[in-house]
PDB file of C-alpha atoms in Angstrom:
ATOM      1  CA  UNK E   1     -14.301  20.946 -50.231  1.00 53.00           C
ATOM      2  CA  UNK E   2     -13.419  24.360 -49.128  1.00 61.00           C
ATOM      3  CA  UNK E   3     -16.368  26.853 -49.044  1.00 64.00           C
ATOM      4  CA  UNK E   4     -13.979  29.800 -49.712  1.00 75.00           C
ATOM      5  CA  UNK E   5     -12.495  28.085 -52.927  1.00 90.00           C
ATOM      6  CA  UNK E   6     -13.905  28.869 -56.415  1.00 94.00           C
ATOM      7  CA  UNK E   7     -12.430  28.841 -59.918  1.00 96.00           C
ATOM      8  CA  UNK E   8     -13.638  29.330 -63.254  1.00 97.00           C
ATOM      9  CA  UNK E   9     -11.854  29.136 -66.769  1.00 98.00           C
ATOM     10  CA  UNK E  10     -13.424  30.707 -69.877  1.00 98.00           C
ATOM     11  CA  UNK E  11     -12.921  32.444 -73.097  1.00 97.00           C
ATOM     12  CA  UNK E  12     -14.876  35.360 -74.343  1.00 97.00           C
ATOM     13  CA  UNK E  13     -15.163  37.334 -77.646  1.00 97.00           C
ATOM     14  CA  UNK E  14     -13.465  40.714 -77.984  1.00 97.00           C
ATOM     15  CA  UNK E  15     -16.599  42.732 -77.214  1.00 94.00           C
ATOM     16  CA  UNK E  16     -16.701  45.258 -74.094  1.00 91.00           C
ATOM     17  CA  UNK E  17     -20.218  44.089 -73.224  1.00 90.00           C
ATOM     18  CA  UNK E  18     -18.718  40.374 -72.755  1.00 94.00           C
ATOM     19  CA  UNK E  19     -15.999  41.821 -70.662  1.00 94.00           C
ATOM     20  CA  UNK E  20     -18.499  43.549 -68.596  1.00 90.00           C
ATOM     21  CA  UNK E  21     -20.639  40.656 -68.085  1.00 92.00           C
ATOM     22  CA  UNK E  22     -17.704  38.553 -66.997  1.00 96.00           C
ATOM     23  CA  UNK E  23     -16.651  40.892 -64.306  1.00 94.00           C
ATOM     24  CA  UNK E  24     -20.215  41.007 -62.898  1.00 92.00           C
ATOM     25  CA  UNK E  25     -20.137  37.342 -62.724  1.00 94.00           C
ATOM     26  CA  UNK E  26     -16.774  37.376 -60.751  1.00 96.00           C
ATOM     27  CA  UNK E  27     -17.453  40.326 -58.551  1.00 93.00           C
ATOM     28  CA  UNK E  28     -20.790  38.452 -57.650  1.00 92.00           C
ATOM     29  CA  UNK E  29     -18.803  35.606 -56.710  1.00 93.00           C
ATOM     30  CA  UNK E  30     -16.341  37.534 -54.434  1.00 93.00           C
ATOM     31  CA  UNK E  31     -19.278  38.858 -52.740  1.00 91.00           C
ATOM     32  CA  UNK E  32     -20.896  35.763 -51.759  1.00 92.00           C
ATOM     33  CA  UNK E  33     -17.328  34.772 -50.669  1.00 91.00           C
ATOM     34  CA  UNK E  34     -17.478  37.944 -48.185  1.00 90.00           C
ATOM     35  CA  UNK E  35     -14.634  39.856 -49.797  1.00 93.00           C
ATOM     36  CA  UNK E  36     -15.098  43.380 -48.156  1.00 91.00           C
ATOM     37  CA  UNK E  37     -16.429  46.304 -50.534  1.00 89.00           C
ATOM     38  CA  UNK E  38     -12.965  47.897 -50.876  1.00 89.00           C
ATOM     39  CA  UNK E  39     -11.469  44.797 -51.933  1.00 93.00           C
ATOM     40  CA  UNK E  40     -14.236  44.303 -54.468  1.00 93.00           C
ATOM     41  CA  UNK E  41     -13.640  47.790 -55.894  1.00 93.00           C
ATOM     42  CA  UNK E  42     -10.048  47.234 -56.231  1.00 95.00           C
ATOM     43  CA  UNK E  43     -10.538  43.868 -57.829  1.00 96.00           C
ATOM     44  CA  UNK E  44     -13.281  45.164 -59.962  1.00 94.00           C
ATOM     45  CA  UNK E  45     -11.298  48.017 -61.206  1.00 94.00           C
ATOM     46  CA  UNK E  46      -8.208  45.739 -62.037  1.00 96.00           C
ATOM     47  CA  UNK E  47     -10.379  43.371 -63.832  1.00 96.00           C
ATOM     48  CA  UNK E  48     -11.890  45.945 -65.976  1.00 93.00           C
ATOM     49  CA  UNK E  49      -8.622  47.433 -66.839  1.00 94.00           C
ATOM     50  CA  UNK E  50      -6.862  44.045 -67.645  1.00 96.00           C
ATOM     51  CA  UNK E  51      -9.784  42.491 -69.374  1.00 96.00           C
ATOM     52  CA  UNK E  52     -10.712  45.714 -71.323  1.00 93.00           C
ATOM     53  CA  UNK E  53      -6.947  46.207 -72.419  1.00 94.00           C
ATOM     54  CA  UNK E  54      -7.109  42.657 -73.663  1.00 96.00           C
ATOM     55  CA  UNK E  55     -10.208  43.240 -75.793  1.00 96.00           C
ATOM     56  CA  UNK E  56      -9.346  46.767 -77.022  1.00 93.00           C
ATOM     57  CA  UNK E  57      -5.789  46.978 -77.303  1.00 94.00           C
ATOM     58  CA  UNK E  58      -4.624  43.259 -77.196  1.00 96.00           C
ATOM     59  CA  UNK E  59      -7.234  42.115 -79.952  1.00 97.00           C
ATOM     60  CA  UNK E  60      -8.079  45.547 -81.514  1.00 96.00           C
ATOM     61  CA  UNK E  61     -11.906  44.571 -80.772  1.00 95.00           C
ATOM     62  CA  UNK E  62     -11.533  41.778 -83.436  1.00 96.00           C
ATOM     63  CA  UNK E  63     -14.587  39.721 -82.302  1.00 92.00           C
ATOM     64  CA  UNK E  64     -12.915  36.496 -84.007  1.00 93.00           C
ATOM     65  CA  UNK E  65     -10.201  36.809 -81.313  1.00 97.00           C
ATOM     66  CA  UNK E  66     -10.785  35.579 -77.917  1.00 98.00           C
ATOM     67  CA  UNK E  67      -9.635  36.745 -74.316  1.00 98.00           C
ATOM     68  CA  UNK E  68      -9.114  33.743 -71.963  1.00 98.00           C
ATOM     69  CA  UNK E  69      -9.864  34.434 -68.522  1.00 98.00           C
ATOM     70  CA  UNK E  70      -8.782  31.900 -65.713  1.00 98.00           C
ATOM     71  CA  UNK E  71      -9.650  32.813 -62.481  1.00 97.00           C
ATOM     72  CA  UNK E  72      -9.271  31.254 -58.846  1.00 96.00           C
ATOM     73  CA  UNK E  73     -10.255  32.009 -55.500  1.00 94.00           C
ATOM     74  CA  UNK E  74      -8.448  29.819 -52.629  1.00 88.00           C
ATOM     75  CA  UNK E  75      -8.364  30.736 -49.092  1.00 80.00           C
ATOM     76  CA  UNK E  76      -7.739  34.663 -48.636  1.00 92.00           C
ATOM     77  CA  UNK E  77      -6.109  34.896 -52.298  1.00 96.00           C
ATOM     78  CA  UNK E  78      -7.537  35.894 -55.717  1.00 97.00           C
ATOM     79  CA  UNK E  79      -5.881  34.808 -58.800  1.00 98.00           C
ATOM     80  CA  UNK E  80      -6.556  35.772 -62.248  1.00 98.00           C
ATOM     81  CA  UNK E  81      -4.766  35.029 -65.629  1.00 98.00           C
ATOM     82  CA  UNK E  82      -5.985  37.010 -68.719  1.00 98.00           C
ATOM     83  CA  UNK E  83      -4.593  36.228 -72.197  1.00 98.00           C
ATOM     84  CA  UNK E  84      -5.275  37.827 -75.511  1.00 98.00           C
ATOM     85  CA  UNK E  85      -4.337  37.035 -79.153  1.00 97.00           C
ATOM     86  CA  UNK E  86      -2.351  40.214 -79.743  1.00 96.00           C
ATOM     87  CA  UNK E  87       1.190  41.305 -79.976  1.00 95.00           C
ATOM     88  CA  UNK E  88       1.604  42.196 -76.479  1.00 94.00           C
ATOM     89  CA  UNK E  89       3.414  45.064 -75.227  1.00 92.00           C
ATOM     90  CA  UNK E  90       6.502  46.056 -73.251  1.00 92.00           C
ATOM     91  CA  UNK E  91       5.914  47.498 -70.103  1.00 93.00           C
ATOM     92  CA  UNK E  92       8.890  49.915 -69.693  1.00 92.00           C
ATOM     93  CA  UNK E  93       7.342  51.578 -72.877  1.00 93.00           C
ATOM     94  CA  UNK E  94       4.428  52.749 -71.445  1.00 93.00           C
ATOM     95  CA  UNK E  95       4.392  56.536 -70.052  1.00 93.00           C
ATOM     96  CA  UNK E  96       3.667  57.022 -66.573  1.00 94.00           C
ATOM     97  CA  UNK E  97       0.258  58.483 -66.308  1.00 92.00           C
ATOM     98  CA  UNK E  98       1.534  60.692 -63.064  1.00 92.00           C
ATOM     99  CA  UNK E  99       4.479  62.339 -64.699  1.00 93.00           C
ATOM    100  CA  UNK E 100       4.155  65.803 -66.047  1.00 91.00           C
ATOM    101  CA  UNK E 101       1.409  66.507 -68.329  1.00 90.00           C
ATOM    102  CA  UNK E 102       0.323  62.734 -68.701  1.00 92.00           C
ATOM    103  CA  UNK E 103      -1.849  63.532 -65.528  1.00 89.00           C
ATOM    104  CA  UNK E 104      -4.079  65.483 -68.027  1.00 87.00           C
ATOM    105  CA  UNK E 105      -4.241  62.634 -70.498  1.00 89.00           C
ATOM    106  CA  UNK E 106      -7.729  61.145 -70.764  1.00 85.00           C
ATOM    107  CA  UNK E 107      -6.431  57.448 -70.700  1.00 87.00           C
ATOM    108  CA  UNK E 108      -3.412  55.522 -69.849  1.00 89.00           C
ATOM    109  CA  UNK E 109      -4.044  54.872 -66.176  1.00 91.00           C
ATOM    110  CA  UNK E 110      -4.882  51.388 -66.279  1.00 91.00           C
ATOM    111  CA  UNK E 111      -1.491  49.685 -65.465  1.00 94.00           C
ATOM    112  CA  UNK E 112      -0.788  52.258 -62.664  1.00 94.00           C
ATOM    113  CA  UNK E 113      -4.020  51.310 -61.087  1.00 94.00           C
ATOM    114  CA  UNK E 114      -3.624  47.292 -61.421  1.00 96.00           C
ATOM    115  CA  UNK E 115      -0.100  47.465 -60.068  1.00 96.00           C
ATOM    116  CA  UNK E 116      -1.295  49.476 -57.268  1.00 95.00           C
ATOM    117  CA  UNK E 117      -4.409  47.716 -56.403  1.00 95.00           C
ATOM    118  CA  UNK E 118      -3.341  44.045 -56.655  1.00 97.00           C
ATOM    119  CA  UNK E 119      -1.003  42.306 -54.376  1.00 97.00           C
ATOM    120  CA  UNK E 120       1.200  41.250 -57.557  1.00 98.00           C
ATOM    121  CA  UNK E 121       1.183  41.768 -61.156  1.00 98.00           C
ATOM    122  CA  UNK E 122       3.119  40.069 -63.770  1.00 97.00           C
ATOM    123  CA  UNK E 123       3.281  40.246 -67.821  1.00 97.00           C
ATOM    124  CA  UNK E 124       4.069  36.997 -69.136  1.00 96.00           C
ATOM    125  CA  UNK E 125       5.950  36.118 -72.423  1.00 91.00           C
ATOM    126  CA  UNK E 126       5.490  38.943 -74.932  1.00 94.00           C
ATOM    127  CA  UNK E 127       2.790  40.953 -72.796  1.00 93.00           C
ATOM    128  CA  UNK E 128      -0.079  39.401 -73.956  1.00 96.00           C
ATOM    129  CA  UNK E 129      -0.781  37.424 -70.810  1.00 98.00           C
ATOM    130  CA  UNK E 130      -1.151  39.131 -67.401  1.00 98.00           C
ATOM    131  CA  UNK E 131      -1.394  37.316 -64.090  1.00 98.00           C
ATOM    132  CA  UNK E 132      -2.460  39.086 -61.170  1.00 98.00           C
ATOM    133  CA  UNK E 133      -3.040  38.271 -57.533  1.00 98.00           C
ATOM    134  CA  UNK E 134      -4.978  40.023 -54.772  1.00 97.00           C
ATOM    135  CA  UNK E 135      -4.586  38.856 -51.060  1.00 97.00           C
ATOM    136  CA  UNK E 136      -7.874  39.439 -48.890  1.00 94.00           C
ATOM    137  CA  UNK E 137      -7.327  42.663 -46.836  1.00 90.00           C
ATOM    138  CA  UNK E 138      -7.433  42.326 -43.273  1.00 82.00           C
ATOM    139  CA  UNK E 139     -10.449  44.451 -41.647  1.00 67.00           C
ATOM    140  CA  UNK E 140      -8.148  47.124 -40.405  1.00 57.00           C
ATOM    141  CA  UNK E 141      -6.295  47.292 -43.685  1.00 57.00           C
ATOM    142  CA  UNK E 142      -8.947  47.613 -45.893  1.00 51.00           C
TER     143      UNK E 142
ATOM    144  CA  UNK Q   1     -38.683  70.041 -67.186  1.00 46.00           C
ATOM    145  CA  UNK Q   2     -36.042  67.543 -65.606  1.00 61.00           C
ATOM    146  CA  UNK Q   3     -33.697  66.315 -68.468  1.00 80.00           C
ATOM    147  CA  UNK Q   4     -31.558  64.488 -65.945  1.00 92.00           C
ATOM    148  CA  UNK Q   5     -31.736  60.789 -65.763  1.00 94.00           C
ATOM    149  CA  UNK Q   6     -28.265  60.008 -64.300  1.00 95.00           C
ATOM    150  CA  UNK Q   7     -27.721  63.014 -61.972  1.00 96.00           C
ATOM    151  CA  UNK Q   8     -29.622  64.847 -59.240  1.00 96.00           C
ATOM    152  CA  UNK Q   9     -28.974  68.341 -58.634  1.00 96.00           C
ATOM    153  CA  UNK Q  10     -29.119  70.572 -55.618  1.00 96.00           C
ATOM    154  CA  UNK Q  11     -28.400  74.022 -56.298  1.00 94.00           C
ATOM    155  CA  UNK Q  12     -27.722  76.989 -53.918  1.00 89.00           C
ATOM    156  CA  UNK Q  13     -27.283  80.118 -55.906  1.00 91.00           C
ATOM    157  CA  UNK Q  14     -24.106  79.557 -58.161  1.00 95.00           C
ATOM    158  CA  UNK Q  15     -23.025  76.133 -56.239  1.00 96.00           C
ATOM    159  CA  UNK Q  16     -24.610  72.925 -57.615  1.00 97.00           C
ATOM    160  CA  UNK Q  17     -24.046  69.847 -55.698  1.00 97.00           C
ATOM    161  CA  UNK Q  18     -24.625  66.855 -57.988  1.00 97.00           C
ATOM    162  CA  UNK Q  19     -25.076  63.133 -57.049  1.00 96.00           C
ATOM    163  CA  UNK Q  20     -25.014  60.173 -59.231  1.00 95.00           C
ATOM    164  CA  UNK Q  21     -28.131  58.125 -59.404  1.00 94.00           C
ATOM    165  CA  UNK Q  22     -26.394  54.898 -60.027  1.00 91.00           C
ATOM    166  CA  UNK Q  23     -24.031  53.588 -57.150  1.00 88.00           C
ATOM    167  CA  UNK Q  24     -22.267  51.721 -59.369  1.00 87.00           C
ATOM    168  CA  UNK Q  25     -21.055  53.580 -62.387  1.00 88.00           C
ATOM    169  CA  UNK Q  26     -19.664  51.002 -64.749  1.00 83.00           C
ATOM    170  CA  UNK Q  27     -22.165  50.760 -67.718  1.00 82.00           C
ATOM    171  CA  UNK Q  28     -20.629  52.161 -70.776  1.00 83.00           C
ATOM    172  CA  UNK Q  29     -24.261  53.593 -71.756  1.00 88.00           C
ATOM    173  CA  UNK Q  30     -24.892  54.944 -68.148  1.00 90.00           C
ATOM    174  CA  UNK Q  31     -21.350  56.450 -68.382  1.00 91.00           C
ATOM    175  CA  UNK Q  32     -21.904  58.313 -71.688  1.00 92.00           C
ATOM    176  CA  UNK Q  33     -25.381  59.476 -70.616  1.00 94.00           C
ATOM    177  CA  UNK Q  34     -23.690  60.722 -67.405  1.00 95.00           C
ATOM    178  CA  UNK Q  35     -21.019  62.509 -69.027  1.00 95.00           C
ATOM    179  CA  UNK Q  36     -23.358  64.165 -71.419  1.00 95.00           C
ATOM    180  CA  UNK Q  37     -25.513  65.310 -68.533  1.00 96.00           C
ATOM    181  CA  UNK Q  38     -22.928  66.855 -66.555  1.00 96.00           C
ATOM    182  CA  UNK Q  39     -21.477  68.530 -69.581  1.00 96.00           C
ATOM    183  CA  UNK Q  40     -25.218  70.067 -70.229  1.00 96.00           C
ATOM    184  CA  UNK Q  41     -25.225  71.201 -66.555  1.00 96.00           C
ATOM    185  CA  UNK Q  42     -21.893  72.772 -66.805  1.00 96.00           C
ATOM    186  CA  UNK Q  43     -22.871  74.506 -70.178  1.00 96.00           C
ATOM    187  CA  UNK Q  44     -26.066  75.638 -68.612  1.00 95.00           C
ATOM    188  CA  UNK Q  45     -24.386  77.213 -65.609  1.00 96.00           C
ATOM    189  CA  UNK Q  46     -21.018  78.329 -67.360  1.00 96.00           C
ATOM    190  CA  UNK Q  47     -18.498  79.594 -64.946  1.00 96.00           C
ATOM    191  CA  UNK Q  48     -20.216  78.415 -61.873  1.00 97.00           C
ATOM    192  CA  UNK Q  49     -19.125  75.944 -58.938  1.00 97.00           C
ATOM    193  CA  UNK Q  50     -20.185  72.314 -59.241  1.00 97.00           C
ATOM    194  CA  UNK Q  51     -19.617  69.680 -56.475  1.00 97.00           C
ATOM    195  CA  UNK Q  52     -19.701  66.122 -57.235  1.00 97.00           C
ATOM    196  CA  UNK Q  53     -20.753  64.384 -53.932  1.00 97.00           C
ATOM    197  CA  UNK Q  54     -20.026  60.549 -54.542  1.00 95.00           C
ATOM    198  CA  UNK Q  55     -21.363  59.334 -51.015  1.00 93.00           C
ATOM    199  CA  UNK Q  56     -23.603  56.771 -52.783  1.00 90.00           C
ATOM    200  CA  UNK Q  57     -21.017  55.785 -55.036  1.00 91.00           C
ATOM    201  CA  UNK Q  58     -19.762  52.286 -54.335  1.00 87.00           C
ATOM    202  CA  UNK Q  59     -17.976  51.438 -57.661  1.00 89.00           C
ATOM    203  CA  UNK Q  60     -16.353  53.807 -60.140  1.00 88.00           C
ATOM    204  CA  UNK Q  61     -15.274  52.928 -63.596  1.00 87.00           C
ATOM    205  CA  UNK Q  62     -11.764  54.123 -64.915  1.00 85.00           C
ATOM    206  CA  UNK Q  63     -13.916  55.356 -67.986  1.00 87.00           C
ATOM    207  CA  UNK Q  64     -15.597  57.579 -65.542  1.00 91.00           C
ATOM    208  CA  UNK Q  65     -12.257  59.012 -64.187  1.00 89.00           C
ATOM    209  CA  UNK Q  66     -11.316  59.670 -68.012  1.00 89.00           C
ATOM    210  CA  UNK Q  67     -14.703  61.721 -68.466  1.00 91.00           C
ATOM    211  CA  UNK Q  68     -14.228  63.759 -65.192  1.00 92.00           C
ATOM    212  CA  UNK Q  69     -10.751  64.918 -66.738  1.00 92.00           C
ATOM    213  CA  UNK Q  70     -12.512  66.071 -70.101  1.00 93.00           C
ATOM    214  CA  UNK Q  71     -15.266  67.645 -67.768  1.00 94.00           C
ATOM    215  CA  UNK Q  72     -12.750  69.204 -65.691  1.00 94.00           C
ATOM    216  CA  UNK Q  73     -10.896  70.990 -68.467  1.00 93.00           C
ATOM    217  CA  UNK Q  74     -14.239  72.165 -69.838  1.00 94.00           C
ATOM    218  CA  UNK Q  75     -15.314  73.683 -66.459  1.00 96.00           C
ATOM    219  CA  UNK Q  76     -11.916  75.408 -65.911  1.00 95.00           C
ATOM    220  CA  UNK Q  77     -11.936  76.986 -69.417  1.00 96.00           C
ATOM    221  CA  UNK Q  78     -15.131  78.876 -68.277  1.00 96.00           C
ATOM    222  CA  UNK Q  79     -13.216  79.802 -65.055  1.00 96.00           C
ATOM    223  CA  UNK Q  80     -15.908  77.452 -62.981  1.00 96.00           C
ATOM    224  CA  UNK Q  81     -14.886  75.114 -60.428  1.00 96.00           C
ATOM    225  CA  UNK Q  82     -15.290  71.403 -60.225  1.00 96.00           C
ATOM    226  CA  UNK Q  83     -14.910  69.638 -56.605  1.00 97.00           C
ATOM    227  CA  UNK Q  84     -15.455  66.291 -55.028  1.00 97.00           C
ATOM    228  CA  UNK Q  85     -16.753  65.201 -51.746  1.00 97.00           C
ATOM    229  CA  UNK Q  86     -17.482  62.177 -49.840  1.00 96.00           C
ATOM    230  CA  UNK Q  87     -15.006  59.795 -51.653  1.00 94.00           C
ATOM    231  CA  UNK Q  88     -15.086  56.330 -50.352  1.00 90.00           C
ATOM    232  CA  UNK Q  89     -11.539  55.081 -49.458  1.00 89.00           C
ATOM    233  CA  UNK Q  90     -10.737  53.009 -52.592  1.00 88.00           C
ATOM    234  CA  UNK Q  91     -11.805  56.011 -54.667  1.00 90.00           C
ATOM    235  CA  UNK Q  92      -9.538  58.377 -52.849  1.00 91.00           C
ATOM    236  CA  UNK Q  93      -6.905  55.740 -53.313  1.00 92.00           C
ATOM    237  CA  UNK Q  94      -7.546  55.838 -57.329  1.00 92.00           C
ATOM    238  CA  UNK Q  95      -7.331  59.565 -57.070  1.00 92.00           C
ATOM    239  CA  UNK Q  96      -3.961  59.327 -55.099  1.00 94.00           C
ATOM    240  CA  UNK Q  97      -2.423  56.733 -57.113  1.00 93.00           C
ATOM    241  CA  UNK Q  98      -3.179  58.522 -60.359  1.00 92.00           C
ATOM    242  CA  UNK Q  99      -2.270  61.941 -58.863  1.00 92.00           C
ATOM    243  CA  UNK Q 100      -5.743  63.068 -59.910  1.00 91.00           C
ATOM    244  CA  UNK Q 101      -5.757  64.293 -56.490  1.00 92.00           C
ATOM    245  CA  UNK Q 102      -3.532  67.155 -57.473  1.00 90.00           C
ATOM    246  CA  UNK Q 103      -6.036  68.018 -60.401  1.00 89.00           C
ATOM    247  CA  UNK Q 104      -9.310  68.090 -58.556  1.00 91.00           C
ATOM    248  CA  UNK Q 105     -10.439  70.097 -55.293  1.00 93.00           C
ATOM    249  CA  UNK Q 106     -11.414  67.098 -52.882  1.00 96.00           C
ATOM    250  CA  UNK Q 107     -13.289  67.721 -49.685  1.00 96.00           C
ATOM    251  CA  UNK Q 108     -14.005  65.240 -46.997  1.00 95.00           C
ATOM    252  CA  UNK Q 109     -17.582  65.704 -46.749  1.00 95.00           C
ATOM    253  CA  UNK Q 110     -20.553  67.883 -48.268  1.00 95.00           C
ATOM    254  CA  UNK Q 111     -20.574  70.309 -45.512  1.00 95.00           C
ATOM    255  CA  UNK Q 112     -17.044  71.026 -45.610  1.00 96.00           C
ATOM    256  CA  UNK Q 113     -17.121  71.708 -49.195  1.00 96.00           C
ATOM    257  CA  UNK Q 114     -20.133  73.771 -49.232  1.00 94.00           C
ATOM    258  CA  UNK Q 115     -18.737  76.036 -46.357  1.00 94.00           C
ATOM    259  CA  UNK Q 116     -15.625  76.368 -48.538  1.00 94.00           C
ATOM    260  CA  UNK Q 117     -16.866  76.715 -51.941  1.00 93.00           C
ATOM    261  CA  UNK Q 118     -19.880  79.142 -51.318  1.00 87.00           C
TER     262      UNK Q 118
END
């Protein structure tokens, strides 16, 4: 078995604290697999955004709705698929937080952060499924 | 009396250098308390200069960024200044991606910031 490989598939209630607990578990695992602090920061922030979006905006904090998280680390690649039970969204309709007065808004930066920090981000179906990958940075790059 | 549990303050005249107690700022309760303590500090020293030195900060939730924007507006409304120093590369990256680096004064290190802000 590859010592650098790990996977986890789980489902959580739409409660922010449950999301935080799950992120902590994934972060801890990546730390044991020797991912750099900067990569951990990027993955942690992207995970926080995508899971909290699923809980708050996708499932409207309805505890009866679940968020499923399918996470995989293989060689130097981290992959996660997050799915909520909401109606999804159209990426193009989300305002750019860096344009004009949007910079002063107190929210709305999540997708921008995710898309810059991860190697790839894909919004699947109606947008209620987000698949992200992150390639492990080389020491020079991180 | 020290009313602050989430921040440490080192004041020189009207410049207040603030560090965070937590090195991973991600717990919603900690973020809430942190925001309240910073607002209290800013209110107590209205119109003065505040340097948030993030040297010991390993992780910063985006909820903290959102809170900092609110606090920045509050400081600017009293003609005060809110600045940052010692941002780790990934934090710098977040500020650049979201263009918050245009909103905030950012210095490479604490000494440079103090020299400029005093």
